[in-house]
Amino acid sequence: MQRAAVLVRRGSCPRASGPWGRSHSSAAAEASAALKVRPERSPRDRILTLESMNPQVKAVEYAVRGPIVLKAGEIEMELQRGIKKPFTEVIRANIGDAHAMGQQPITFLRQVMALCTYPNLLSSPSFPEDAKKRARRILQACGGNSLGSYSASQGVNCIREDVAAFITRRDGVPADPDNIYLTTGASDGISTILKLLVSGGGKSRTGVMIPIPQYPLYSAVISELGAIQVNYYLDEDNCWALDVDELRRAVRQAKDHCDPKVLCIINPGNPTGQVQSRKCIEDVIHFAWEEKLFLLADEVYQDNVYSPDCRFHSFKKVLYQMGPEYSSNVELASFHSTSKGYMGECGYRGGYMEVINLHPEIKGQLVKLLSVRLCPPVSGQAAMDIVVNPPVPGEESFEQFSREKEFVLGNLAQKAKLTEDLFNQVPGIQCNPLQGAMYAFPRILIPAKAAEAAQSHKMAPDMFYCMKLLEETGICVVPGSGFGQREGTYHFRMTILPPVEKLKTVLRKVKDFHLKFLERYA
Amino acid sequence: MQRAAVLVRRGSCPRASGPWGRSHSSAAAEASAALKVRPERSPRDRILTLESMNPQVKAVEYAVRGPIVLKAGEIEMELQRGIKKPFTEVIRANIGDAHAMGQQPITFLRQVMALCTYPNLLSSPSFPEDAKKRARRILQACGGNSLGSYSASQGVNCIREDVAAFITRRDGVPADPDNIYLTTGASDGISTILKLLVSGGGKSRTGVMIPIPQYPLYSAVISELGAIQVNYYLDEDNCWALDVDELRRAVRQAKDHCDPKVLCIINPGNPTGQVQSRKCIEDVIHFAWEEKLFLLADEVYQDNVYSPDCRFHSFKKVLYQMGPEYSSNVELASFHSTSKGYMGECGYRGGYMEVINLHPEIKGQLVKLLSVRLCPPVSGQAAMDIVVNPPVPGEESFEQFSREKEFVLGNLAQKAKLTEDLFNQVPGIQCNPLQGAMYAFPRILIPAKAAEAAQSHKMAPDMFYCMKLLEETGICVVPGSGFGQREGTYHFRMTILPPVEKLKTVLRKVKDFHLKFLERYA
């Protein structure tokens, strides 16, 4: 009779509690005998289901690789099977994945990485001396001189020193290697710090302030941790500027239902591409100081600034320039990565964070938490080292390195301008200047009839728009609803990474699609 | 007056709520004026403190990189500064870090990795053709033919296919690439699956059964997720065998206060080194089936089996051999890694998991969760590919590859025996056979007087023992309390990775220390 339990739903099933001791081969025989009696049985219900799973994980959304990207994959499969479409390839403009869009790796970076990977090459005459010097330095700091050893949980010592020296040069303000933690891409650092920060229950649950639109890592981690998301809206009419009055509104309202403790900033902005002015950063730091908020500064696009009027200022630098009341009190974690900039080395998952004014006991807790995962990938750490310690004038590789770097960044600046200009020529599309980062986030007009059609498909209007765009042109972009946007406005995010000629084609196709879409749902 | 809030403890400080609008330069001036009035002020209290932090993270412990390892680091620094010690170097026998202990990387693996890293080398005559073939295959599956592109969240397609083919060969049972997820080391896979599984509150909170002694990743992730740890004890008197009666006892008791939903198995055992018999695995699977437990099989040491009487059997294989009632119902996730085995490539953070009978909706949730972190390091995925797709007879590199692999594994087998034999010659040390994995976990006699001395230092007796061992010999091992052990018994974990001669020295030093310790506290 006990076997019957197998056929009953989990919820109502008394746990099998019969005596242990029978051979389970005979149990299996018994079970299969039982099956013969009821041949129509369905497989036993699963333990792990949508109903039983972690509800916080269930609540996570991540649009950059969401349904639209799954659909893109399906369409690619169909194209491969020879199914006819109005296009011949899917263009994945949904993600900032530079090499996948044809950008070439920086030669020096890959030379050092190859030398570290296979040290026999250190005796090869085809590698430059400055690359060998970097590789030797990294290997000497690795256990057994191998990238295959675990590093310290916080990262390889000499790489942390190089990161600190890089920050010092960048900011003109000293950085301490002890405050540097190497990470598995910036995402890992951001989620680790948030993990430490979230506590409390009910009205004292930690609130995390994030920009809207935001990069959905933030909302995803907030869901996963069961923290409270506190939105502050960037000002689209003012080039997506951050306005401290809006921060003030957001924090005031949030205090009714949570304990706002963290303020996240993305500068240059993702998906919005604005570059914060020094004055704005000062205002934000003062606000954080006043409201006692822990600052998270996501600065992974620090090399991607295109507008001649804009310059990147790090939060760390401005914090120190504001004087000791700020620099010795405001708690700040800032993040960088190998994935963006001119190198675009996403696959290595390299990154670092710098923490300022972190309580010494919390540093201990952070190292403990990191140590559970042992260490970030050492190859990613090595890639990060090359980014912060590139060839300098006088070194053999300097000229080629500079040429390659400037080519990528010059090209991106050109594409940023091109994208803004072309989008703004389309009726019903409005695009703020792409001051930095790698994306356009244009506002699109969606006619009421299209919104109704979307509703009948149970889709957000911009998701409906992006799905149609994908199905009709093969261009994969992410709907604005995946990043957040003001109620009643619609956007999409598109990378500007495709090569210039391809980007022009993409923009033309988006334009044609958009006009047809407006017409169809007029 | 508002500025005075700065000087007040956070808890009692009313949030600053004055009107926004003053220049904060003047605010800063005001603040610094205030400081002049109270020159003895301490820095403002931190937002993130031991009191305010995430209590679940605070509860995490991870002994493998815990206090003893921090102490080892301090001693190394002291040695570097020329401080005299009774030894000249610290031997980090606390962690299974093969290359750091001098093990050489497998040539073929590093050749393929170098080719993938710097594809210019594909035209170099100094690399064998079979390595180039592997590299081309991997690169063709990467966006833009670059390791620098993001892969699919689940991992590079062709690598998942190679993993599935490897499992099929290993088990004689088909594996589906769709069930393979590449991970950032095995730790990442284990914590991801546990994250999905944990739910419920109070008495219905998810219980996770883990062996005692365990690898402390498990207890750490359980703490972090706020799940309930359910201990089952391995039988030290029976070579650390897993006894299903003990599983039954543990689950029965656990049901009083939680919902036991997951059963974790480590085979070969870490830290305990036992290799499970096929019969035992069958018993465990039947038990999981009967009790409706989700199975996690940590099989990262599957290549590390030394006892001639033992063989590695995967849970997947045994599950399928037990027939469809089991193979189509029991939910299983099993884990492998590049870090152990004969390759010891810990730094690349490569790994995979295979899931069986995962509900299709949960597969979607899993991919969503993984996509938030974008992808595992692509270099680690490539390393995993080489492990599952090594040179075969007839290929140029086969002979060298086999020689290197057998050298490492033969050497480990020799050291396993040596360690067991030498430990068992020491009065007050008892060591089970090291059937597999890379560690000895001997039981040590700690005299009552030593336990008292430990208590006066607020240390667990085995922590006290290991600290003394470190301070007096420079040998760093991890106390058994970091893995869990039966009340009143004491152990430590030590890797057998040092080269044979060094290992002999280590064992001799441990013996001398132990005898002196017994004498001192007699």
PDB file of C-alpha atoms in Angstrom, chain A residues 2-3 5-6 8 10 13 15-16 18 20 22 24-25 27-28 31 35 41 43-44 46-50 52-55 57-60 62 65 95-97 99-100 105 107 110-111 113-114 116-118 121 127 143-144 146-153 187 191 195-199 215 217 220 224 244-245 248 255 259-261 282-283 286 288-294 322 325-326 328-329 331 339-340 344-349 357-359 361-362 365 368-369 371-379, chain B residues 2-3 5-6 8 10 13 15-16 18 20 22 24-25 27-28 31 35 41 43-44 46-50 52-55 57-58 60 62 65 95-97 99-100 105 107 110-111 113-114 116-118 121 127 143-144 146-153 187 191 195-199 215 217 220 224 244-245 248 255 259-261 282-283 286 288-294 322 325-326 328-329 331 339-340 344-349 357-359 361-362 365 368-369 371-379:
ATOM      1  CA  GLN A   2       2.923   2.272   0.766  1.00  0.00           C
ATOM      2  CA  ARG A   3       3.805   2.442  -2.918  1.00  0.00           C
ATOM      3  CA  ALA A   5       1.925   7.256  -2.082  1.00  0.00           C
ATOM      4  CA  VAL A   6       3.984   7.627  -5.221  1.00  0.00           C
ATOM      5  CA  VAL A   8      -0.502  10.998  -4.875  1.00  0.00           C
ATOM      6  CA  ARG A  10       3.063  15.857  -2.836  1.00  0.00           C
ATOM      7  CA  CYS A  13       1.002  12.742   0.516  1.00  0.00           C
ATOM      8  CA  ARG A  15       5.580  10.963   4.129  1.00  0.00           C
ATOM      9  CA  ALA A  16       6.480   7.316   3.657  1.00  0.00           C
ATOM     10  CA  GLY A  18       7.422   2.336   6.889  1.00  0.00           C
ATOM     11  CA  TRP A  20      13.564   0.474   6.587  1.00  0.00           C
ATOM     12  CA  ARG A  22      13.607  -4.319   2.804  1.00  0.00           C
ATOM     13  CA  HIS A  24      14.807  -1.722  -2.504  1.00  0.00           C
ATOM     14  CA  SER A  25      15.278  -3.932  -5.497  1.00  0.00           C
ATOM     15  CA  ALA A  27      10.684  -2.300  -3.547  1.00  0.00           C
ATOM     16  CA  ALA A  28      11.357  -1.330  -7.120  1.00  0.00           C
ATOM     17  CA  ALA A  31       6.612  -0.306  -7.525  1.00  0.00           C
ATOM     18  CA  LEU A  35       2.532   0.691 -12.127  1.00  0.00           C
ATOM     19  CA  ARG A  41      -0.085   7.165 -14.078  1.00  0.00           C
ATOM     20  CA  PRO A  43       5.227  10.902 -13.446  1.00  0.00           C
ATOM     21  CA  ARG A  44       5.479  11.570  -9.749  1.00  0.00           C
ATOM     22  CA  ARG A  46       8.399  17.101  -8.529  1.00  0.00           C
ATOM     23  CA  ILE A  47       9.873  18.356  -5.275  1.00  0.00           C
ATOM     24  CA  LEU A  48      11.131  21.551  -6.905  1.00  0.00           C
ATOM     25  CA  THR A  49       8.316  23.369  -8.703  1.00  0.00           C
ATOM     26  CA  LEU A  50       7.204  26.934  -9.345  1.00  0.00           C
ATOM     27  CA  SER A  52       7.624  25.145  -3.954  1.00  0.00           C
ATOM     28  CA  MET A  53      10.664  27.114  -5.110  1.00  0.00           C
ATOM     29  CA  ASN A  54      12.297  30.077  -3.405  1.00  0.00           C
ATOM     30  CA  PRO A  55       9.741  32.872  -3.924  1.00  0.00           C
ATOM     31  CA  VAL A  57      14.224  33.866  -6.807  1.00  0.00           C
ATOM     32  CA  LYS A  58      10.906  33.445  -8.572  1.00  0.00           C
ATOM     33  CA  ALA A  59      10.360  37.200  -8.302  1.00  0.00           C
ATOM     34  CA  VAL A  60      13.663  37.949 -10.053  1.00  0.00           C
ATOM     35  CA  TYR A  62      16.339  40.066 -15.899  1.00  0.00           C
ATOM     36  CA  ARG A  65      18.598  38.027 -21.242  1.00  0.00           C
ATOM     37  CA  ILE A  95      23.650  43.314 -24.732  1.00  0.00           C
ATOM     38  CA  GLY A  96      26.951  45.155 -24.506  1.00  0.00           C
ATOM     39  CA  ASP A  97      29.038  42.287 -25.832  1.00  0.00           C
ATOM     40  CA  HIS A  99      33.762  41.011 -29.211  1.00  0.00           C
ATOM     41  CA  ALA A 100      30.576  39.248 -30.278  1.00  0.00           C
ATOM     42  CA  PRO A 105      40.665  42.133 -28.511  1.00  0.00           C
ATOM     43  CA  THR A 107      46.630  42.646 -28.628  1.00  0.00           C
ATOM     44  CA  ARG A 110      45.845  38.847 -24.981  1.00  0.00           C
ATOM     45  CA  GLN A 111      49.616  38.507 -25.281  1.00  0.00           C
ATOM     46  CA  MET A 113      47.183  36.438 -20.934  1.00  0.00           C
ATOM     47  CA  ALA A 114      48.678  33.848 -23.303  1.00  0.00           C
ATOM     48  CA  CYS A 116      50.437  33.659 -18.179  1.00  0.00           C
ATOM     49  CA  THR A 117      48.455  30.687 -19.477  1.00  0.00           C
ATOM     50  CA  TYR A 118      51.353  28.853 -21.080  1.00  0.00           C
ATOM     51  CA  LEU A 121      55.921  31.146 -24.389  1.00  0.00           C
ATOM     52  CA  PHE A 127      56.183  38.184 -27.732  1.00  0.00           C
ATOM     53  CA  GLY A 143      50.805  30.073  -5.984  1.00  0.00           C
ATOM     54  CA  GLY A 144      53.245  27.758  -7.793  1.00  0.00           C
ATOM     55  CA  SER A 146      50.323  29.178 -12.000  1.00  0.00           C
ATOM     56  CA  LEU A 147      47.022  30.795 -13.002  1.00  0.00           C
ATOM     57  CA  GLY A 148      45.610  27.431 -11.921  1.00  0.00           C
ATOM     58  CA  SER A 149      46.141  28.086  -8.201  1.00  0.00           C
ATOM     59  CA  TYR A 150      43.503  29.671  -6.032  1.00  0.00           C
ATOM     60  CA  SER A 151      44.320  33.261  -5.212  1.00  0.00           C
ATOM     61  CA  ALA A 152      43.622  34.916  -1.891  1.00  0.00           C
ATOM     62  CA  SER A 153      39.847  35.424  -1.564  1.00  0.00           C
ATOM     63  CA  SER A 187      27.974  42.109 -11.002  1.00  0.00           C
ATOM     64  CA  SER A 191      25.605  41.664  -5.346  1.00  0.00           C
ATOM     65  CA  LYS A 195      24.117  40.923   0.364  1.00  0.00           C
ATOM     66  CA  LEU A 196      26.014  42.329   3.340  1.00  0.00           C
ATOM     67  CA  LEU A 197      23.737  45.366   3.578  1.00  0.00           C
ATOM     68  CA  VAL A 198      20.290  43.798   3.596  1.00  0.00           C
ATOM     69  CA  SER A 199      18.688  43.176   6.985  1.00  0.00           C
ATOM     70  CA  TYR A 215      20.438  48.146 -15.204  1.00  0.00           C
ATOM     71  CA  LEU A 217      21.063  43.487 -12.122  1.00  0.00           C
ATOM     72  CA  ALA A 220      17.234  41.260  -9.664  1.00  0.00           C
ATOM     73  CA  GLU A 224      16.754  37.759  -4.601  1.00  0.00           C
ATOM     74  CA  VAL A 244      18.707  65.477  -5.854  1.00  0.00           C
ATOM     75  CA  ASP A 245      15.163  66.754  -5.207  1.00  0.00           C
ATOM     76  CA  ARG A 248      14.803  63.453  -1.553  1.00  0.00           C
ATOM     77  CA  LYS A 255      10.671  55.783   4.918  1.00  0.00           C
ATOM     78  CA  ASP A 259      14.644  51.633   6.033  1.00  0.00           C
ATOM     79  CA  PRO A 260      16.418  53.207   3.038  1.00  0.00           C
ATOM     80  CA  LYS A 261      20.067  52.428   3.651  1.00  0.00           C
ATOM     81  CA  GLU A 282      28.903  66.406  -5.083  1.00  0.00           C
ATOM     82  CA  ASP A 283      25.186  66.879  -4.508  1.00  0.00           C
ATOM     83  CA  HIS A 286      26.152  65.344   0.305  1.00  0.00           C
ATOM     84  CA  ALA A 288      24.118  60.378   1.085  1.00  0.00           C
ATOM     85  CA  TRP A 289      26.040  61.936   3.957  1.00  0.00           C
ATOM     86  CA  GLU A 290      22.978  63.781   5.202  1.00  0.00           C
ATOM     87  CA  GLU A 291      20.603  60.854   4.895  1.00  0.00           C
ATOM     88  CA  LYS A 292      23.153  58.286   6.070  1.00  0.00           C
ATOM     89  CA  LEU A 293      23.037  56.193   2.944  1.00  0.00           C
ATOM     90  CA  PHE A 294      25.686  53.690   1.891  1.00  0.00           C
ATOM     91  CA  MET A 322      34.812  67.458  -0.550  1.00  0.00           C
ATOM     92  CA  GLU A 325      33.877  65.296   6.986  1.00  0.00           C
ATOM     93  CA  TYR A 326      32.777  63.444   3.855  1.00  0.00           C
ATOM     94  CA  SER A 328      36.153  59.957   6.478  1.00  0.00           C
ATOM     95  CA  ASN A 329      32.465  59.266   6.959  1.00  0.00           C
ATOM     96  CA  GLU A 331      30.660  54.682   3.086  1.00  0.00           C
ATOM     97  CA  SER A 339      33.934  43.885 -19.736  1.00  0.00           C
ATOM     98  CA  LYS A 340      33.311  47.387 -21.083  1.00  0.00           C
ATOM     99  CA  GLY A 344      35.317  44.584 -23.951  1.00  0.00           C
ATOM    100  CA  GLU A 345      36.616  41.432 -22.277  1.00  0.00           C
ATOM    101  CA  CYS A 346      33.264  40.244 -20.914  1.00  0.00           C
ATOM    102  CA  GLY A 347      34.032  36.531 -21.016  1.00  0.00           C
ATOM    103  CA  TYR A 348      36.903  36.688 -18.527  1.00  0.00           C
ATOM    104  CA  ARG A 349      34.611  37.997 -15.786  1.00  0.00           C
ATOM    105  CA  ASN A 357      35.111  53.781   5.134  1.00  0.00           C
ATOM    106  CA  LEU A 358      34.046  50.173   5.421  1.00  0.00           C
ATOM    107  CA  HIS A 359      34.061  49.216   9.096  1.00  0.00           C
ATOM    108  CA  GLU A 361      34.811  44.259  11.234  1.00  0.00           C
ATOM    109  CA  ILE A 362      32.760  44.374   8.031  1.00  0.00           C
ATOM    110  CA  GLN A 365      32.885  39.673   7.119  1.00  0.00           C
ATOM    111  CA  LYS A 368      34.743  35.580   4.922  1.00  0.00           C
ATOM    112  CA  LEU A 369      31.813  35.763   2.525  1.00  0.00           C
ATOM    113  CA  SER A 371      36.173  33.008   0.773  1.00  0.00           C
ATOM    114  CA  VAL A 372      33.177  30.658   0.572  1.00  0.00           C
ATOM    115  CA  ARG A 373      33.466  30.933  -3.226  1.00  0.00           C
ATOM    116  CA  LEU A 374      37.258  30.611  -2.826  1.00  0.00           C
ATOM    117  CA  CYS A 375      38.390  33.287  -5.309  1.00  0.00           C
ATOM    118  CA  PRO A 376      37.442  35.162  -8.476  1.00  0.00           C
ATOM    119  CA  PRO A 377      38.743  33.542 -11.688  1.00  0.00           C
ATOM    120  CA  VAL A 378      42.478  34.184 -11.705  1.00  0.00           C
ATOM    121  CA  SER A 379      42.484  34.678 -15.479  1.00  0.00           C
TER     122      SER A 379
ATOM    123  CA  GLN B   2      21.284  69.956  12.520  1.00  0.00           C
ATOM    124  CA  ARG B   3      24.997  69.255  12.214  1.00  0.00           C
ATOM    125  CA  ALA B   5      23.292  64.882  14.489  1.00  0.00           C
ATOM    126  CA  VAL B   6      26.594  63.866  12.980  1.00  0.00           C
ATOM    127  CA  VAL B   8      25.209  61.258  17.737  1.00  0.00           C
ATOM    128  CA  ARG B  10      23.057  56.240  14.487  1.00  0.00           C
ATOM    129  CA  CYS B  13      19.847  59.976  15.574  1.00  0.00           C
ATOM    130  CA  ARG B  15      17.119  61.393  10.285  1.00  0.00           C
ATOM    131  CA  ALA B  16      18.209  64.814   9.034  1.00  0.00           C
ATOM    132  CA  GLY B  18      15.803  69.982   7.021  1.00  0.00           C
ATOM    133  CA  TRP B  20      17.204  70.885   0.831  1.00  0.00           C
ATOM    134  CA  ARG B  22      21.635  75.128   0.978  1.00  0.00           C
ATOM    135  CA  HIS B  24      26.653  71.798   0.905  1.00  0.00           C
ATOM    136  CA  SER B  25      29.945  73.604   0.689  1.00  0.00           C
ATOM    137  CA  ALA B  27      27.121  72.816   5.081  1.00  0.00           C
ATOM    138  CA  ALA B  28      30.605  71.332   5.100  1.00  0.00           C
ATOM    139  CA  ALA B  31      30.205  70.937   9.975  1.00  0.00           C
ATOM    140  CA  LEU B  35      34.075  69.963  14.815  1.00  0.00           C
ATOM    141  CA  ARG B  41      34.697  63.684  18.337  1.00  0.00           C
ATOM    142  CA  PRO B  43      34.277  59.436  13.380  1.00  0.00           C
ATOM    143  CA  ARG B  44      30.591  59.199  12.608  1.00  0.00           C
ATOM    144  CA  ARG B  46      28.995  53.529  10.233  1.00  0.00           C
ATOM    145  CA  ILE B  47      25.852  52.454   8.413  1.00  0.00           C
ATOM    146  CA  LEU B  48      27.165  48.954   7.831  1.00  0.00           C
ATOM    147  CA  THR B  49      28.267  47.332  11.089  1.00  0.00           C
ATOM    148  CA  LEU B  50      28.234  43.917  12.714  1.00  0.00           C
ATOM    149  CA  SER B  52      23.265  46.253  11.226  1.00  0.00           C
ATOM    150  CA  MET B  53      24.553  43.740   8.676  1.00  0.00           C
ATOM    151  CA  ASN B  54      22.693  40.825   7.155  1.00  0.00           C
ATOM    152  CA  PRO B  55      22.447  38.363  10.083  1.00  0.00           C
ATOM    153  CA  VAL B  57      25.769  36.419   6.262  1.00  0.00           C
ATOM    154  CA  LYS B  58      27.078  37.079   9.748  1.00  0.00           C
ATOM    155  CA  VAL B  60      28.292  32.083   7.814  1.00  0.00           C
ATOM    156  CA  TYR B  62      34.090  28.925   6.379  1.00  0.00           C
ATOM    157  CA  ARG B  65      39.949  29.964   4.755  1.00  0.00           C
ATOM    158  CA  ILE B  95      43.332  23.644   1.012  1.00  0.00           C
ATOM    159  CA  GLY B  96      43.314  21.391  -2.047  1.00  0.00           C
ATOM    160  CA  ASP B  97      45.324  23.756  -4.213  1.00  0.00           C
ATOM    161  CA  HIS B  99      49.478  23.932  -8.432  1.00  0.00           C
ATOM    162  CA  ALA B 100      50.315  25.985  -5.372  1.00  0.00           C
ATOM    163  CA  PRO B 105      49.627  21.947 -15.171  1.00  0.00           C
ATOM    164  CA  THR B 107      50.509  20.584 -20.943  1.00  0.00           C
ATOM    165  CA  ARG B 110      47.371  24.873 -21.202  1.00  0.00           C
ATOM    166  CA  GLN B 111      48.228  24.634 -24.891  1.00  0.00           C
ATOM    167  CA  MET B 113      43.910  27.536 -23.453  1.00  0.00           C
ATOM    168  CA  ALA B 114      46.813  29.586 -24.859  1.00  0.00           C
ATOM    169  CA  CYS B 116      42.074  30.151 -27.426  1.00  0.00           C
ATOM    170  CA  THR B 117      43.486  33.188 -25.621  1.00  0.00           C
ATOM    171  CA  TYR B 118      45.735  34.378 -28.433  1.00  0.00           C
ATOM    172  CA  LEU B 121      49.294  31.090 -32.103  1.00  0.00           C
ATOM    173  CA  PHE B 127      51.622  23.733 -30.971  1.00  0.00           C
ATOM    174  CA  GLY B 143      30.681  35.080 -30.180  1.00  0.00           C
ATOM    175  CA  GLY B 144      33.131  36.798 -32.553  1.00  0.00           C
ATOM    176  CA  SER B 146      36.616  35.295 -28.832  1.00  0.00           C
ATOM    177  CA  LEU B 147      36.911  34.052 -25.237  1.00  0.00           C
ATOM    178  CA  GLY B 148      36.127  37.697 -24.441  1.00  0.00           C
ATOM    179  CA  SER B 149      32.471  37.429 -25.477  1.00  0.00           C
ATOM    180  CA  TYR B 150      29.754  36.500 -23.048  1.00  0.00           C
ATOM    181  CA  SER B 151      28.551  32.955 -23.553  1.00  0.00           C
ATOM    182  CA  ALA B 152      24.957  31.834 -23.183  1.00  0.00           C
ATOM    183  CA  SER B 153      24.031  31.905 -19.490  1.00  0.00           C
ATOM    184  CA  SER B 187      30.664  25.867  -5.550  1.00  0.00           C
ATOM    185  CA  SER B 191      24.850  27.331  -4.161  1.00  0.00           C
ATOM    186  CA  LYS B 195      19.138  28.955  -3.695  1.00  0.00           C
ATOM    187  CA  LEU B 196      16.305  27.649  -5.864  1.00  0.00           C
ATOM    188  CA  LEU B 197      15.319  25.023  -3.300  1.00  0.00           C
ATOM    189  CA  VAL B 198      15.035  27.053  -0.120  1.00  0.00           C
ATOM    190  CA  SER B 199      11.582  28.300   0.832  1.00  0.00           C
ATOM    191  CA  TYR B 215      32.859  20.476   3.230  1.00  0.00           C
ATOM    192  CA  LEU B 217      30.595  25.352   1.569  1.00  0.00           C
ATOM    193  CA  ALA B 220      27.951  28.376   4.664  1.00  0.00           C
ATOM    194  CA  GLU B 224      23.420  32.505   3.903  1.00  0.00           C
ATOM    195  CA  VAL B 244      21.032   4.832   5.548  1.00  0.00           C
ATOM    196  CA  ASP B 245      19.726   4.168   9.054  1.00  0.00           C
ATOM    197  CA  ARG B 248      16.543   7.907   8.445  1.00  0.00           C
ATOM    198  CA  LYS B 255      10.693  16.808  10.546  1.00  0.00           C
ATOM    199  CA  ASP B 259      10.753  20.444   5.964  1.00  0.00           C
ATOM    200  CA  PRO B 260      13.709  18.289   4.895  1.00  0.00           C
ATOM    201  CA  LYS B 261      13.753  18.613   1.131  1.00  0.00           C
ATOM    202  CA  GLU B 282      21.594   2.599  -4.452  1.00  0.00           C
ATOM    203  CA  ASP B 283      20.440   2.715  -0.837  1.00  0.00           C
ATOM    204  CA  HIS B 286      16.063   4.661  -2.740  1.00  0.00           C
ATOM    205  CA  ALA B 288      15.707   9.938  -1.466  1.00  0.00           C
ATOM    206  CA  TRP B 289      12.950   8.468  -3.614  1.00  0.00           C
ATOM    207  CA  GLU B 290      11.042   7.251  -0.600  1.00  0.00           C
ATOM    208  CA  GLU B 291      11.419  10.430   1.428  1.00  0.00           C
ATOM    209  CA  LYS B 292      10.985  12.725  -1.576  1.00  0.00           C
ATOM    210  CA  LEU B 293      14.329  14.418  -1.217  1.00  0.00           C
ATOM    211  CA  PHE B 294      16.087  16.380  -3.950  1.00  0.00           C
ATOM    212  CA  MET B 322      17.828   1.267 -10.837  1.00  0.00           C
ATOM    213  CA  GLU B 325      10.614   4.449 -11.369  1.00  0.00           C
ATOM    214  CA  TYR B 326      13.793   6.032 -10.012  1.00  0.00           C
ATOM    215  CA  SER B 328      12.191   9.326 -14.165  1.00  0.00           C
ATOM    216  CA  ASN B 329      11.298  10.563 -10.716  1.00  0.00           C
ATOM    217  CA  GLU B 331      15.473  14.846  -8.895  1.00  0.00           C
ATOM    218  CA  SER B 339      39.819  22.241  -9.782  1.00  0.00           C
ATOM    219  CA  LYS B 340      40.550  18.732  -8.532  1.00  0.00           C
ATOM    220  CA  GLY B 344      44.036  20.843 -10.364  1.00  0.00           C
ATOM    221  CA  GLU B 345      43.036  23.970 -12.292  1.00  0.00           C
ATOM    222  CA  CYS B 346      41.381  25.759  -9.366  1.00  0.00           C
ATOM    223  CA  GLY B 347      42.119  29.292 -10.543  1.00  0.00           C
ATOM    224  CA  TYR B 348      40.076  29.027 -13.746  1.00  0.00           C
ATOM    225  CA  ARG B 349      36.877  28.405 -11.768  1.00  0.00           C
ATOM    226  CA  ASN B 357      14.227  15.346 -13.679  1.00  0.00           C
ATOM    227  CA  LEU B 358      14.292  19.084 -13.126  1.00  0.00           C
ATOM    228  CA  HIS B 359      10.829  20.458 -13.846  1.00  0.00           C
ATOM    229  CA  GLU B 361       9.537  25.480 -15.508  1.00  0.00           C
ATOM    230  CA  ILE B 362      12.357  25.278 -12.989  1.00  0.00           C
ATOM    231  CA  GLN B 365      13.932  29.763 -13.536  1.00  0.00           C
ATOM    232  CA  LYS B 368      16.925  33.255 -15.493  1.00  0.00           C
ATOM    233  CA  LEU B 369      18.833  33.196 -12.210  1.00  0.00           C
ATOM    234  CA  SER B 371      21.554  35.084 -16.551  1.00  0.00           C
ATOM    235  CA  VAL B 372      21.658  37.794 -13.865  1.00  0.00           C
ATOM    236  CA  ARG B 373      25.384  37.017 -13.512  1.00  0.00           C
ATOM    237  CA  LEU B 374      25.579  36.840 -17.331  1.00  0.00           C
ATOM    238  CA  CYS B 375      27.793  33.758 -17.709  1.00  0.00           C
ATOM    239  CA  PRO B 376      30.503  31.678 -16.048  1.00  0.00           C
ATOM    240  CA  PRO B 377      34.063  32.686 -17.014  1.00  0.00           C
ATOM    241  CA  VAL B 378      34.527  31.529 -20.592  1.00  0.00           C
ATOM    242  CA  SER B 379      38.156  30.587 -19.936  1.00  0.00           C
TER     243      SER B 379
END
